[in-house]
PDB file of C-alpha atoms in Angstrom:
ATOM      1  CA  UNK G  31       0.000   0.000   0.000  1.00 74.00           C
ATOM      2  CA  UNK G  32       1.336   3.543  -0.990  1.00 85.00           C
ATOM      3  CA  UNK G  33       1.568   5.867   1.717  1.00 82.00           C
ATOM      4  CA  UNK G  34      -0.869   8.076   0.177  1.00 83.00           C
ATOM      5  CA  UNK G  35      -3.360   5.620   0.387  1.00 88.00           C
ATOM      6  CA  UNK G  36      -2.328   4.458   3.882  1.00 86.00           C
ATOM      7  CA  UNK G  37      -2.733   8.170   5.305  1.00 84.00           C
ATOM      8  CA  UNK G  38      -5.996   8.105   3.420  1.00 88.00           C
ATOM      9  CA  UNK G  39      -7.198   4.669   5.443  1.00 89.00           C
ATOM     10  CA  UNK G  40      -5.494   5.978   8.867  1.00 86.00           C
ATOM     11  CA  UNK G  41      -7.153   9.564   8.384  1.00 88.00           C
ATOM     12  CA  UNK G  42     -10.594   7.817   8.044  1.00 90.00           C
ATOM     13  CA  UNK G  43      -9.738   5.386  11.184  1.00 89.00           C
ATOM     14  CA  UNK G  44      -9.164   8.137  12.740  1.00 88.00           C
ATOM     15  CA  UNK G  45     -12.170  10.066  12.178  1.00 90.00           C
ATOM     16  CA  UNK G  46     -14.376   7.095  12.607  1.00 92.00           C
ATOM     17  CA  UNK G  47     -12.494   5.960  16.158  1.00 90.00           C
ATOM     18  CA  UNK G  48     -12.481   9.733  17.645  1.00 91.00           C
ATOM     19  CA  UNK G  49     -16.184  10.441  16.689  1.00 93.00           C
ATOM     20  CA  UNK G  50     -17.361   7.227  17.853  1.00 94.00           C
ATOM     21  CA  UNK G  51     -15.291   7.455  21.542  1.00 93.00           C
ATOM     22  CA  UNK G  52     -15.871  11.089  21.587  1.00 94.00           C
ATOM     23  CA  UNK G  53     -18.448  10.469  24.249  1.00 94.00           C
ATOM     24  CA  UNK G  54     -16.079   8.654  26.708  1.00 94.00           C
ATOM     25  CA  UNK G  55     -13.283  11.265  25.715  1.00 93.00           C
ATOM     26  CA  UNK G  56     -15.859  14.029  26.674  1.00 94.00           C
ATOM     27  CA  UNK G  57     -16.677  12.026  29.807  1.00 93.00           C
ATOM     28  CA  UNK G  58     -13.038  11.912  30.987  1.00 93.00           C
ATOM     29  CA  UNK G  59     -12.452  16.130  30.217  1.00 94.00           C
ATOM     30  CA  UNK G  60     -15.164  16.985  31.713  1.00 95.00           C
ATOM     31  CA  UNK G  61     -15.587  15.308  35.220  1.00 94.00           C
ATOM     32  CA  UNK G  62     -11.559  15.406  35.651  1.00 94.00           C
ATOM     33  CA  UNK G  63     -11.891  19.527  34.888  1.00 95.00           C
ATOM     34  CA  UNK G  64     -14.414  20.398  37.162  1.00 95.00           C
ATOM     35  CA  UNK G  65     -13.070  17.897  39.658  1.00 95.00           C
ATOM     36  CA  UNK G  66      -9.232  19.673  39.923  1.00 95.00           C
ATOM     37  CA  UNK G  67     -11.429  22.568  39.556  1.00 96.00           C
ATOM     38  CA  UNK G  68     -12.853  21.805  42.783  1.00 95.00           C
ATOM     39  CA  UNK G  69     -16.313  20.861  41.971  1.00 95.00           C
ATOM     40  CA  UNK G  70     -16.419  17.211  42.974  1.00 95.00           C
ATOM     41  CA  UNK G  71     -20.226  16.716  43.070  1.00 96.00           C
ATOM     42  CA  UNK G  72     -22.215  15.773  46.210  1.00 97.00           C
ATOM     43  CA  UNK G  73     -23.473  12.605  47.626  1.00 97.00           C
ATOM     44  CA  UNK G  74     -27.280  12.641  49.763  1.00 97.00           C
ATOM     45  CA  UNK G  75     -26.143  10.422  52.906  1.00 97.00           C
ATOM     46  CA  UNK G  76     -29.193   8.978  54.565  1.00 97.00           C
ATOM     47  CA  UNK G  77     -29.138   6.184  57.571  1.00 95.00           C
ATOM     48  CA  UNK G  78     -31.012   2.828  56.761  1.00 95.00           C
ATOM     49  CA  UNK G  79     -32.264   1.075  59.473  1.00 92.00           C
ATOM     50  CA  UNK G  80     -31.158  -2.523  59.896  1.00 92.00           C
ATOM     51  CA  UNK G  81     -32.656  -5.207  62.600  1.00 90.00           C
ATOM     52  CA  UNK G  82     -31.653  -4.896  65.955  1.00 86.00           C
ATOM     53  CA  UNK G  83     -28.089  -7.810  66.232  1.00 87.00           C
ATOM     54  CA  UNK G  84     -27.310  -7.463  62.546  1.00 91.00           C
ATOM     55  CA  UNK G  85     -23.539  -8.328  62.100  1.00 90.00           C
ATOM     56  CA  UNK G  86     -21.363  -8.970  58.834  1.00 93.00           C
ATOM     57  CA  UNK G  87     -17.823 -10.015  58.833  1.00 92.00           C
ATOM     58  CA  UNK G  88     -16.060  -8.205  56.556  1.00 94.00           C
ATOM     59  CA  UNK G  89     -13.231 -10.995  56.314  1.00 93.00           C
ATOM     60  CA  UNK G  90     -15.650 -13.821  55.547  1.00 94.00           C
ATOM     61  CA  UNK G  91     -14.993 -15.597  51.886  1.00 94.00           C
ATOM     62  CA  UNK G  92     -18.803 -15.398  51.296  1.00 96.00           C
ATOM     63  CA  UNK G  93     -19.113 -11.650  51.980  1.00 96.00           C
ATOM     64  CA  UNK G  94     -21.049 -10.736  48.846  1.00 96.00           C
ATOM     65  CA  UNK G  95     -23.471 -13.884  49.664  1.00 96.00           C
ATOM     66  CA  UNK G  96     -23.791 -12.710  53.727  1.00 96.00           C
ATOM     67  CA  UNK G  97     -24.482  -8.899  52.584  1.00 96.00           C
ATOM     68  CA  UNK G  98     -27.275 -10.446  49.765  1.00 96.00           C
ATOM     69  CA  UNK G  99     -28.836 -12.601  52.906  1.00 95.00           C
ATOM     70  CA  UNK G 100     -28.562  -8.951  55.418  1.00 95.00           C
ATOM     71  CA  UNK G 101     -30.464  -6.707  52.381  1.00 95.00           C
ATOM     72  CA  UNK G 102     -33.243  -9.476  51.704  1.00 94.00           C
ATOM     73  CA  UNK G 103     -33.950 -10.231  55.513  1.00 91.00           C
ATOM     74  CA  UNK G 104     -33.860  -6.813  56.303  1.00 92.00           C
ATOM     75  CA  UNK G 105     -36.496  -6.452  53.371  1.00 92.00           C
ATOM     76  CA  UNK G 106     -34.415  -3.775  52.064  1.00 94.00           C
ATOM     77  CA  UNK G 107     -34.858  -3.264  47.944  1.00 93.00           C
ATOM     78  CA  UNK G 108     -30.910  -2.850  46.446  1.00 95.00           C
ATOM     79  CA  UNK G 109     -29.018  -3.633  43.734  1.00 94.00           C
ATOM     80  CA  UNK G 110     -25.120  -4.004  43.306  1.00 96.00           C
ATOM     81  CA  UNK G 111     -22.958  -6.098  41.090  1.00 96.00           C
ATOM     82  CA  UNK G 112     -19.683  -6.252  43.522  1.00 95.00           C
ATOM     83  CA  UNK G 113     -18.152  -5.315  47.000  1.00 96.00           C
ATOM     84  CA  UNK G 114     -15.436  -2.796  47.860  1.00 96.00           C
ATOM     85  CA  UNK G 115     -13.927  -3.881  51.000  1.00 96.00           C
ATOM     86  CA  UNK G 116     -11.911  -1.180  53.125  1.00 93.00           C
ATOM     87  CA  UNK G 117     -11.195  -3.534  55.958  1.00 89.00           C
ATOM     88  CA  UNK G 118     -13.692  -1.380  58.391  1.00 89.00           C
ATOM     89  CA  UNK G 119     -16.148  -0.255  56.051  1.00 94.00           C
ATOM     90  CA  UNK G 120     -17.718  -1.722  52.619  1.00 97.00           C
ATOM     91  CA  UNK G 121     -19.358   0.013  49.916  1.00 97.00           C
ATOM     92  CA  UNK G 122     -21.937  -2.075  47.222  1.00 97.00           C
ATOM     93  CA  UNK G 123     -20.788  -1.138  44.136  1.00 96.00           C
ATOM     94  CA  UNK G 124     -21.036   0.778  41.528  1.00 96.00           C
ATOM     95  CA  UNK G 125     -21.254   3.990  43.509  1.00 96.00           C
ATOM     96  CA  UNK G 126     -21.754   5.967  39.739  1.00 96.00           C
ATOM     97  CA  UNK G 127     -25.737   5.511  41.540  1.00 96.00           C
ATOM     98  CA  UNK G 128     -26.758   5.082  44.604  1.00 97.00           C
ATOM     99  CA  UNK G 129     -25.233   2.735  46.632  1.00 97.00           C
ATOM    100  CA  UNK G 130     -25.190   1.288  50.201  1.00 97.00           C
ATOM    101  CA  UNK G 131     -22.092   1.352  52.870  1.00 97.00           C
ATOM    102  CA  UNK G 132     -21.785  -1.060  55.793  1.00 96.00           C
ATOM    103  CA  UNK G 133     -19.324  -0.037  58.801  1.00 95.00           C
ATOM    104  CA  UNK G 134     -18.401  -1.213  61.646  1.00 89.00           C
ATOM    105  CA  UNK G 135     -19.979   0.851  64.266  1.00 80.00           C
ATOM    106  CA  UNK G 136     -19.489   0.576  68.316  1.00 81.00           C
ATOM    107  CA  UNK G 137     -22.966   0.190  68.943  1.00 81.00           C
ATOM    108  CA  UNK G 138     -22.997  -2.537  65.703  1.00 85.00           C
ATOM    109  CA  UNK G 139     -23.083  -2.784  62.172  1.00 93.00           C
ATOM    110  CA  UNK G 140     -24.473   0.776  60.511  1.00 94.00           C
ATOM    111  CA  UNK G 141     -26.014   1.048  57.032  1.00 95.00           C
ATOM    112  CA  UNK G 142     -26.212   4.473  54.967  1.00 96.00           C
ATOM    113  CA  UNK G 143     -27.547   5.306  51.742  1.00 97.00           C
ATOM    114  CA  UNK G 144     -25.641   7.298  49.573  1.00 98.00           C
ATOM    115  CA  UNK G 145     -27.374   8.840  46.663  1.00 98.00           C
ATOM    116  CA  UNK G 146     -24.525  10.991  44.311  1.00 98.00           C
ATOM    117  CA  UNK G 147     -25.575  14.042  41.659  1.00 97.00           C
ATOM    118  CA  UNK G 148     -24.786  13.884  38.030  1.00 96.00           C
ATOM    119  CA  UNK G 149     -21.386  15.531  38.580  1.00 96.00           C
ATOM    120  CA  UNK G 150     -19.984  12.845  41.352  1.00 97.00           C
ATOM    121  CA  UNK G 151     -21.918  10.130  39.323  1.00 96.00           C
ATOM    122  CA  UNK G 152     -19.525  11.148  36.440  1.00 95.00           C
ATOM    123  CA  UNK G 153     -16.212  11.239  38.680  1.00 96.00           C
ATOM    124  CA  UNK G 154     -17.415   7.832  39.940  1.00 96.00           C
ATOM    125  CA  UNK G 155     -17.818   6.531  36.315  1.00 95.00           C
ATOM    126  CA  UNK G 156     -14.443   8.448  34.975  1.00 94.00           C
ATOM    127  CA  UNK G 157     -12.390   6.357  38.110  1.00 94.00           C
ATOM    128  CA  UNK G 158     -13.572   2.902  37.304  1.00 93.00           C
ATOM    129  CA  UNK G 159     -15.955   2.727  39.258  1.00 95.00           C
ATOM    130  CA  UNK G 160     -19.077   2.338  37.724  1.00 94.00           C
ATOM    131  CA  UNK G 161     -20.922  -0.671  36.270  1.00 96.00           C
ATOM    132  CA  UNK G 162     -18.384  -3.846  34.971  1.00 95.00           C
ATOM    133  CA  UNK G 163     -19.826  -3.634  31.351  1.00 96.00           C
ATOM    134  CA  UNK G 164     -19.087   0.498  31.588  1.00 96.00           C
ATOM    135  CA  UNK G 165     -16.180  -0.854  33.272  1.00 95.00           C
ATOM    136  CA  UNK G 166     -15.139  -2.975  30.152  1.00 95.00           C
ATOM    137  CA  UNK G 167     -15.965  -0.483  28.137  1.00 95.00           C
ATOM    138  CA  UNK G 168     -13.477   2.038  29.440  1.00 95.00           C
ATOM    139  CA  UNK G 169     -10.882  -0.691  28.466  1.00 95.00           C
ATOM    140  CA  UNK G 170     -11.787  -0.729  25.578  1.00 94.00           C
ATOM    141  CA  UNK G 171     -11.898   3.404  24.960  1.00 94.00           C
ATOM    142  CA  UNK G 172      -8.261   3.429  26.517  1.00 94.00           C
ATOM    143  CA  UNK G 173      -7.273   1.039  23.644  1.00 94.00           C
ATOM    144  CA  UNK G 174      -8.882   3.374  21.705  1.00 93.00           C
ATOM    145  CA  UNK G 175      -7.752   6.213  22.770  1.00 93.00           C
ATOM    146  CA  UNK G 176      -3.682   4.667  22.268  1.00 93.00           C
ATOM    147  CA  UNK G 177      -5.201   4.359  18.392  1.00 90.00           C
ATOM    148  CA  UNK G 178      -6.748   8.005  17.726  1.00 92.00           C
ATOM    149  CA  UNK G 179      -3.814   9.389  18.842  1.00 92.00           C
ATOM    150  CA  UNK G 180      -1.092   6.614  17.371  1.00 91.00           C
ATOM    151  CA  UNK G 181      -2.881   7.194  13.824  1.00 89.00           C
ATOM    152  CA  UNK G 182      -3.403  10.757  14.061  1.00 90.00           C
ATOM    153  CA  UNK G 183       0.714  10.980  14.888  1.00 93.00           C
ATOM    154  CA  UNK G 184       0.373   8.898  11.586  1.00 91.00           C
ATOM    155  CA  UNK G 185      -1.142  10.727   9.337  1.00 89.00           C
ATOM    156  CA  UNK G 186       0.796  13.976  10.277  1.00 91.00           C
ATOM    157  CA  UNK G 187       4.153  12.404   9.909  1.00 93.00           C
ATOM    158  CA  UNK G 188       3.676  10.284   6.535  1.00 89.00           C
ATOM    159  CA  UNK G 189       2.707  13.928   4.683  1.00 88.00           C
ATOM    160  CA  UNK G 190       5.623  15.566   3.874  1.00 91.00           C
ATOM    161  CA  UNK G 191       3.861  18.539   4.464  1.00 92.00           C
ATOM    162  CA  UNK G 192       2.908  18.211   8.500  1.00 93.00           C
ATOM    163  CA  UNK G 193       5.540  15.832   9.149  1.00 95.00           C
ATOM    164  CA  UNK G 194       7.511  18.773  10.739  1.00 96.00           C
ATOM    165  CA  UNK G 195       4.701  20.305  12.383  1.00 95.00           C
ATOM    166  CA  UNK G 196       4.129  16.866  13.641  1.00 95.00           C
ATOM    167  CA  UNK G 197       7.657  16.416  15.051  1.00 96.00           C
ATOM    168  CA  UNK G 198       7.884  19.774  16.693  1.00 97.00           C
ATOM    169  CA  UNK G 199       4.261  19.631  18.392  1.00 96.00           C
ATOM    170  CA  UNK G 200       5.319  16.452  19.627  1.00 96.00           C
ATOM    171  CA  UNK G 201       7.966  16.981  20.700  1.00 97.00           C
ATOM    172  CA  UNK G 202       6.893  20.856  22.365  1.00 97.00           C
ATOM    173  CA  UNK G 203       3.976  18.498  24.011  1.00 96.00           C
ATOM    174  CA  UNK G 204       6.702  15.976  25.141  1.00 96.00           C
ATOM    175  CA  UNK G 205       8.458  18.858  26.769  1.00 97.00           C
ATOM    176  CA  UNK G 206       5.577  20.222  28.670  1.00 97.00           C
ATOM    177  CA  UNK G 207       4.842  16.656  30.108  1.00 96.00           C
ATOM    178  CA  UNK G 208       8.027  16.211  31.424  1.00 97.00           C
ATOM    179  CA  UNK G 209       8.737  19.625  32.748  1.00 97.00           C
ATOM    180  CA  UNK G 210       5.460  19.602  34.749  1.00 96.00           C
ATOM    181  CA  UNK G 211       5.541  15.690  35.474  1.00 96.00           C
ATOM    182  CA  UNK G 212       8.756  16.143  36.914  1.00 96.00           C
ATOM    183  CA  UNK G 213       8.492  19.370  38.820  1.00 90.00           C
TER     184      UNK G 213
END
C-alpha cells in the first residue's frame, strides 16, 4: 500500500475511532476539569435502618453472599454487582448511583444510603468505578484512545507537508509533560 493511500485509510480510522469514543473522551475532560477545579459533586447520605443484632464479617470468603442474605432479611430493595472492601467499612458497588455502605460501628453494624448528583456520578464513572460492562468499556476506549492518537501521529508524519509540524508539536507536548511531570 502507498503511503498516500495508507494516510488516506489511517485519516478515516481516525475520524471514525475519535467520533465514535468522543463520548467517553468528553466524559473523561469533563468530570476530571471540574473535579481539579474543585467541583467534585455531592453525595445525599441517609441512615437505613437494619434489625436490631445485625452483624457482617467483613473478612468472611462469602461476603457478597452474607451482605445479599442482610439486604433481603432486612427487606431492604438494592441492587449491586460487587463489593469494595476497606477492611472497616464496605461500599456495594457501583457507587456511579446510589449505593449502600456497611461499617463497623461501636454500637454494631451501621447502614447508609448514599445517593450521588450527576457531577460525582460522572467522577465515579471516569475512576472505574461504575458498572463492569461500563467498566469494560473504558478498556476498551483506553485502547482506543492509544489508536486516535497513534494514527493521528500517523497521518501527520507520513505527509511531507505536517511531518515537521508533527515532530515539533510532539515533541513541544513531550516537553511540557516532562517539565510539569517532573516538577
Amino acid at each position: 500500500m502507498d503511503t498516500v493511500k495508507l494516510r488516506r485509510l489511517l485519516v478515516l480510522l481516525h475520524l471514525y475511532f475519535a467520533a465514535f469514543l468522543a463520548p467517553a473522551f468528553l466524559l473523561v475532560a469533563v468530570s476530571g476539569g471540574l473535579y481539579l477545579m474543585g467541583n467534585k459533586g455531592k453525595t445525599t447520605t441517609s441512615s437505613v435502618t437494619l434489625p436490631a443484632g445485625s452483624v457482617l464479617d467483613f473478612n468472611s470468603s462469602t461476603l457478597e453472599a452474607d451482605v445479599r442474605a442482610l439486604l433481603q432479611a432486612s427487606g431492604i430493595s438494592h441492587e449491586f454487582e460487587y463489593i469494595r472492601n476497606r477492611g472497616t467499612r464496605i461500599e456495594l458497588r457501583p457507587t456511579s448511583r446510589t449505593y449502600l455502605e456497611f461499617k463497623q460501628g461501636e454500637v454494631g453494624l451501621i447502614a447508609t444510603r448514599h445517593v450521588p448528583d450527576f457531577q460525582k456520578s460522572m467522577i465515579e464513572l471516569h475512576k472505574g468505578h461504575g458498572p463492569r460492562i461500563f467498566k469494560t468499556y473504558q478498556k476498551l476506549v483506553a485502547l482506543g484512545l492509544f489508536g486516535v492518537i497513534f494514527g493521528g501521529l500517523m497521518v501527520g508524519l507520513l505527509s511531507p507537508v505536517y511531518r515537521p509540524r508533527t515532530l515539533i508539536a510532539s515533541a513541544l507536548g513531550l516537553g511540557v509533560f516532562l517539565v510539569l511531570a517532573l516538577l
